[in-house]
Amino acid sequence: MKIIVSILMILATVLIYWLMVKLYNKIHIPLLVPIATSTFVIISLLITFHISYHTYMYGGKWIDELLGPAVVALAFPLYKHRSTLKKYAVSIVLSVVVGTIIGLCSGIMMAVLLGIDKELILSLAPKSVTSPIAMDITDIIGGNPTLAAVYVMIAGIFGAMFGPYLLKLLRIHHPIAIGIGYGTASHGIGTAKAAEYGSLEGAIGSISMTLSAIFASIICPYVVQLFL
């Protein structure tokens, strides 16, 4: 029975994502980015048909297993653009450091001003870092890793949805800047969005996501102590 349910959940997820990609290609606006619309449709269907998350994950866990190979595959554009990475190495590192600090501080400061519970703030702090590392950081500083994963997903989706509007508003067109912005602020989802601009943007987004995770794991505990 589990095998049948797993297959059905996998097929349903792939079909929904494929349809959302077709919709996105037809009506190409950032708010309809496939990962956001797919998530919304899947959640709506689960609620409508009273399917539990546990049941969905019979198949969902197999899709989740593909995340590792997908991340490893990001090494190809890095290798392809290695000369550009060397050329802009200092700019990339400094920009990611500044972006990581701003990402940590802005989230914590806003949460403190709004009077949010301390545990929620600690879970929110590493929101711009890729999920596995964000969950580990949150566990170390005393937050809730499960909540951290939710905040990471929200940050990634919002970055992919509203990033294009912000870049246009600020008139940012340089591929290095675009890649750094998406990779630092919106981790893997942002990197995927950056790749839509071109392979160079995707490569820069990939290295920025990696560096951001490293810097956040070092800086986050000190930033938290500064504000809390």
Short mmCIF file of C-alpha atoms in Angstrom, two decimals:
data_model
loop_
_atom_site.label_atom_id
_atom_site.label_comp_id
_atom_site.label_asym_id
_atom_site.label_seq_id
_atom_site.Cartn_x
_atom_site.Cartn_y
_atom_site.Cartn_z
CA MET A 1 0.00 0.00 0.00
CA LYS A 2 2.82 2.40 0.90
CA ILE A 3 4.47 1.77 -2.47
CA ILE A 4 1.28 2.73 -4.33
CA VAL A 5 0.82 5.86 -2.20
CA SER A 6 4.48 6.79 -2.72
CA ILE A 7 4.16 6.50 -6.50
CA LEU A 8 0.93 8.51 -6.52
CA MET A 9 2.47 11.31 -4.41
CA ILE A 10 5.57 11.45 -6.62
CA LEU A 11 3.51 11.55 -9.82
CA ALA A 12 1.17 14.18 -8.39
CA THR A 13 4.09 16.38 -7.32
CA VAL A 14 5.89 16.09 -10.66
CA LEU A 15 2.66 16.74 -12.60
CA ILE A 16 1.78 19.80 -10.53
CA TYR A 17 5.28 21.23 -10.88
CA TRP A 18 5.26 20.60 -14.63
CA LEU A 19 1.93 22.41 -14.96
CA MET A 20 3.20 25.34 -12.88
CA VAL A 21 6.32 25.58 -15.06
CA LYS A 22 4.08 25.71 -18.15
CA LEU A 23 2.02 28.44 -16.49
CA TYR A 24 5.16 30.37 -15.54
CA ASN A 25 6.52 30.18 -19.08
CA LYS A 26 3.22 31.38 -20.49
CA ILE A 27 2.64 34.17 -17.96
CA HIS A 28 6.19 35.07 -17.09
CA ILE A 29 5.86 37.13 -13.94
CA PRO A 30 8.00 36.55 -10.80
CA LEU A 31 4.98 36.10 -8.53
CA LEU A 32 4.16 32.87 -10.40
CA VAL A 33 7.58 31.28 -9.82
CA PRO A 34 6.91 27.49 -10.00
CA ILE A 35 8.21 26.56 -6.57
CA ALA A 36 5.76 29.01 -4.96
CA THR A 37 2.72 28.09 -7.02
CA SER A 38 3.48 24.35 -6.78
CA THR A 39 3.76 24.58 -3.01
CA PHE A 40 0.45 26.44 -2.80
CA VAL A 41 -1.37 23.96 -5.04
CA ILE A 42 0.02 20.89 -3.22
CA ILE A 43 -0.90 22.28 0.21
CA SER A 44 -4.38 23.19 -1.03
CA LEU A 45 -4.92 19.67 -2.39
CA LEU A 46 -3.68 18.02 0.81
CA ILE A 47 -6.07 20.13 2.87
CA THR A 48 -9.00 19.65 0.48
CA PHE A 49 -8.67 15.85 0.35
CA HIS A 50 -7.63 15.52 4.02
CA ILE A 51 -4.28 13.96 3.17
CA SER A 52 -1.79 14.19 6.01
CA TYR A 53 1.75 15.47 5.56
CA HIS A 54 2.99 12.10 6.80
CA THR A 55 1.11 10.35 3.99
CA TYR A 56 2.37 12.80 1.39
CA MET A 57 5.96 12.22 2.49
CA TYR A 58 5.74 8.53 1.56
CA GLY A 59 6.55 9.83 -1.90
CA GLY A 60 7.86 13.27 -0.99
CA LYS A 61 10.87 11.84 0.82
CA TRP A 62 12.15 10.33 -2.43
CA ILE A 63 11.96 13.70 -4.14
CA ASP A 64 13.72 15.20 -1.13
CA GLU A 65 16.56 12.71 -1.62
CA LEU A 66 17.30 14.34 -4.97
CA LEU A 67 18.28 17.58 -3.22
CA GLY A 68 21.78 16.28 -2.54
CA PRO A 69 22.61 15.43 -6.18
CA ALA A 70 21.01 18.73 -7.27
CA VAL A 71 23.33 20.69 -4.98
CA VAL A 72 26.35 18.72 -6.19
CA ALA A 73 25.34 19.49 -9.78
CA LEU A 74 25.81 23.18 -9.02
CA ALA A 75 29.55 22.50 -9.10
CA PHE A 76 29.45 22.29 -12.91
CA PRO A 77 28.68 25.99 -13.55
CA LEU A 78 31.27 26.86 -10.88
CA TYR A 79 33.91 24.96 -12.82
CA LYS A 80 32.73 26.45 -16.10
CA HIS A 81 33.12 30.00 -14.80
CA ARG A 82 36.15 29.42 -12.56
CA SER A 83 38.18 32.18 -14.25
CA THR A 84 35.45 34.75 -13.53
CA LEU A 85 35.19 33.54 -9.93
CA LYS A 86 38.95 34.07 -9.48
CA LYS A 87 38.74 37.52 -11.04
CA TYR A 88 35.97 38.71 -8.73
CA ALA A 89 36.93 36.59 -5.68
CA VAL A 90 37.55 39.51 -3.31
CA SER A 91 34.36 41.34 -4.35
CA ILE A 92 32.29 38.16 -3.98
CA VAL A 93 33.64 37.29 -0.53
CA LEU A 94 33.26 40.82 0.85
CA SER A 95 29.77 41.18 -0.60
CA VAL A 96 28.62 37.86 0.83
CA VAL A 97 30.04 38.71 4.27
CA VAL A 98 28.20 42.05 4.29
CA GLY A 99 25.03 40.45 2.92
CA THR A 100 25.12 37.68 5.53
CA ILE A 101 25.55 40.15 8.39
CA ILE A 102 22.73 42.36 7.10
CA GLY A 103 20.49 39.33 6.62
CA LEU A 104 21.07 38.16 10.18
CA CYS A 105 20.80 41.58 11.82
CA SER A 106 17.78 42.83 9.87
CA GLY A 107 15.69 39.76 10.67
CA ILE A 108 16.58 39.80 14.37
CA MET A 109 16.12 43.56 14.74
CA MET A 110 12.70 43.53 13.10
CA ALA A 111 11.60 40.59 15.23
CA VAL A 112 12.80 42.32 18.42
CA LEU A 113 10.99 45.55 17.51
CA LEU A 114 7.78 43.59 16.89
CA GLY A 115 8.10 41.91 20.29
CA ILE A 116 8.29 38.37 18.91
CA ASP A 117 9.01 35.49 21.29
CA LYS A 118 12.71 34.75 21.84
CA GLU A 119 12.48 31.16 20.56
CA LEU A 120 10.92 32.40 17.33
CA ILE A 121 13.65 35.00 16.93
CA LEU A 122 16.35 32.37 17.40
CA SER A 123 14.61 30.21 14.79
CA LEU A 124 14.27 33.14 12.41
CA ALA A 125 17.91 34.33 12.60
CA PRO A 126 19.48 31.98 9.99
CA LYS A 127 16.55 32.29 7.55
CA SER A 128 18.74 33.08 4.54
CA VAL A 129 20.93 29.99 4.89
CA THR A 130 20.24 26.66 3.22
CA SER A 131 17.93 24.44 5.32
CA PRO A 132 20.29 21.75 6.75
CA ILE A 133 22.81 24.32 7.99
CA ALA A 134 20.10 26.72 9.19
CA MET A 135 18.57 23.94 11.27
CA ASP A 136 21.95 23.09 12.80
CA ILE A 137 22.67 26.75 13.58
CA THR A 138 19.23 27.15 15.15
CA ASP A 139 19.75 24.07 17.31
CA ILE A 140 23.09 25.44 18.54
CA ILE A 141 21.73 28.88 19.49
CA GLY A 142 18.63 27.43 21.18
CA GLY A 143 15.91 27.87 18.59
CA ASN A 144 13.49 25.42 17.00
CA PRO A 145 15.04 23.68 13.94
CA THR A 146 11.62 22.81 12.52
CA LEU A 147 10.54 26.45 12.57
CA ALA A 148 13.89 27.41 11.07
CA ALA A 149 13.22 25.16 8.07
CA VAL A 150 9.87 26.93 7.54
CA TYR A 151 11.47 30.38 7.70
CA VAL A 152 14.19 29.29 5.28
CA MET A 153 11.57 28.13 2.79
CA ILE A 154 9.66 31.41 3.14
CA ALA A 155 12.85 33.46 2.64
CA GLY A 156 13.75 31.46 -0.45
CA ILE A 157 10.33 31.70 -2.07
CA PHE A 158 9.92 35.40 -1.29
CA GLY A 159 13.39 36.09 -2.66
CA ALA A 160 12.56 34.33 -5.92
CA MET A 161 9.19 36.10 -6.17
CA PHE A 162 10.15 39.66 -5.26
CA GLY A 163 13.86 39.68 -6.12
CA PRO A 164 13.29 40.61 -9.79
CA TYR A 165 11.18 43.62 -8.79
CA LEU A 166 13.81 44.79 -6.28
CA LEU A 167 16.66 44.38 -8.78
CA LYS A 168 14.68 46.33 -11.37
CA LEU A 169 13.84 49.06 -8.85
CA LEU A 170 17.50 49.44 -7.86
CA ARG A 171 18.65 49.10 -11.50
CA ILE A 172 20.99 46.23 -10.76
CA HIS A 173 21.98 44.47 -13.98
CA HIS A 174 25.50 43.13 -13.42
CA PRO A 175 25.51 39.29 -13.42
CA ILE A 176 27.88 39.14 -10.43
CA ALA A 177 25.63 41.38 -8.34
CA ILE A 178 22.52 39.43 -9.34
CA GLY A 179 24.09 36.10 -8.41
CA ILE A 180 25.38 37.38 -5.08
CA GLY A 181 22.02 38.90 -4.19
CA TYR A 182 20.01 35.78 -4.86
CA GLY A 183 22.52 33.32 -3.43
CA THR A 184 23.12 35.26 -0.22
CA ALA A 185 19.52 36.21 0.52
CA SER A 186 17.57 33.20 -0.77
CA HIS A 187 19.95 30.18 -0.71
CA GLY A 188 19.11 27.31 -3.12
CA ILE A 189 15.79 28.68 -4.35
CA GLY A 190 17.43 32.02 -5.05
CA THR A 191 20.29 30.30 -6.85
CA ALA A 192 17.80 28.50 -9.08
CA LYS A 193 16.18 31.86 -9.82
CA ALA A 194 19.58 33.40 -10.57
CA ALA A 195 20.24 30.59 -13.05
CA GLU A 196 17.24 31.81 -15.07
CA TYR A 197 19.25 34.94 -15.87
CA GLY A 198 22.21 32.92 -17.16
CA SER A 199 24.81 30.31 -16.22
CA LEU A 200 27.18 32.93 -14.78
CA GLU A 201 24.50 34.29 -12.46
CA GLY A 202 23.70 30.73 -11.39
CA ALA A 203 27.37 30.00 -10.69
CA ILE A 204 27.79 33.16 -8.62
CA GLY A 205 24.56 32.36 -6.78
CA SER A 206 25.89 28.89 -5.99
CA ILE A 207 29.19 30.09 -4.52
CA SER A 208 27.40 32.90 -2.66
CA MET A 209 24.96 30.41 -1.12
CA THR A 210 27.88 28.25 0.03
CA LEU A 211 29.90 31.12 1.45
CA SER A 212 26.82 32.58 3.14
CA ALA A 213 26.21 29.29 4.94
CA ILE A 214 29.82 29.18 6.16
CA PHE A 215 29.86 32.80 7.32
CA ALA A 216 26.43 32.55 8.97
CA SER A 217 27.46 29.48 10.98
CA ILE A 218 30.39 31.50 12.36
CA ILE A 219 28.74 34.89 12.81
CA CYS A 220 25.18 34.00 13.88
CA PRO A 221 25.89 33.06 17.55
CA TYR A 222 27.68 36.39 18.09
CA VAL A 223 24.94 38.42 16.38
CA VAL A 224 22.30 36.73 18.54
CA GLN A 225 24.25 37.56 21.71
CA LEU A 226 24.47 41.17 20.54
CA PHE A 227 20.71 41.65 20.25
CA LEU A 228 19.27 39.18 22.81
#
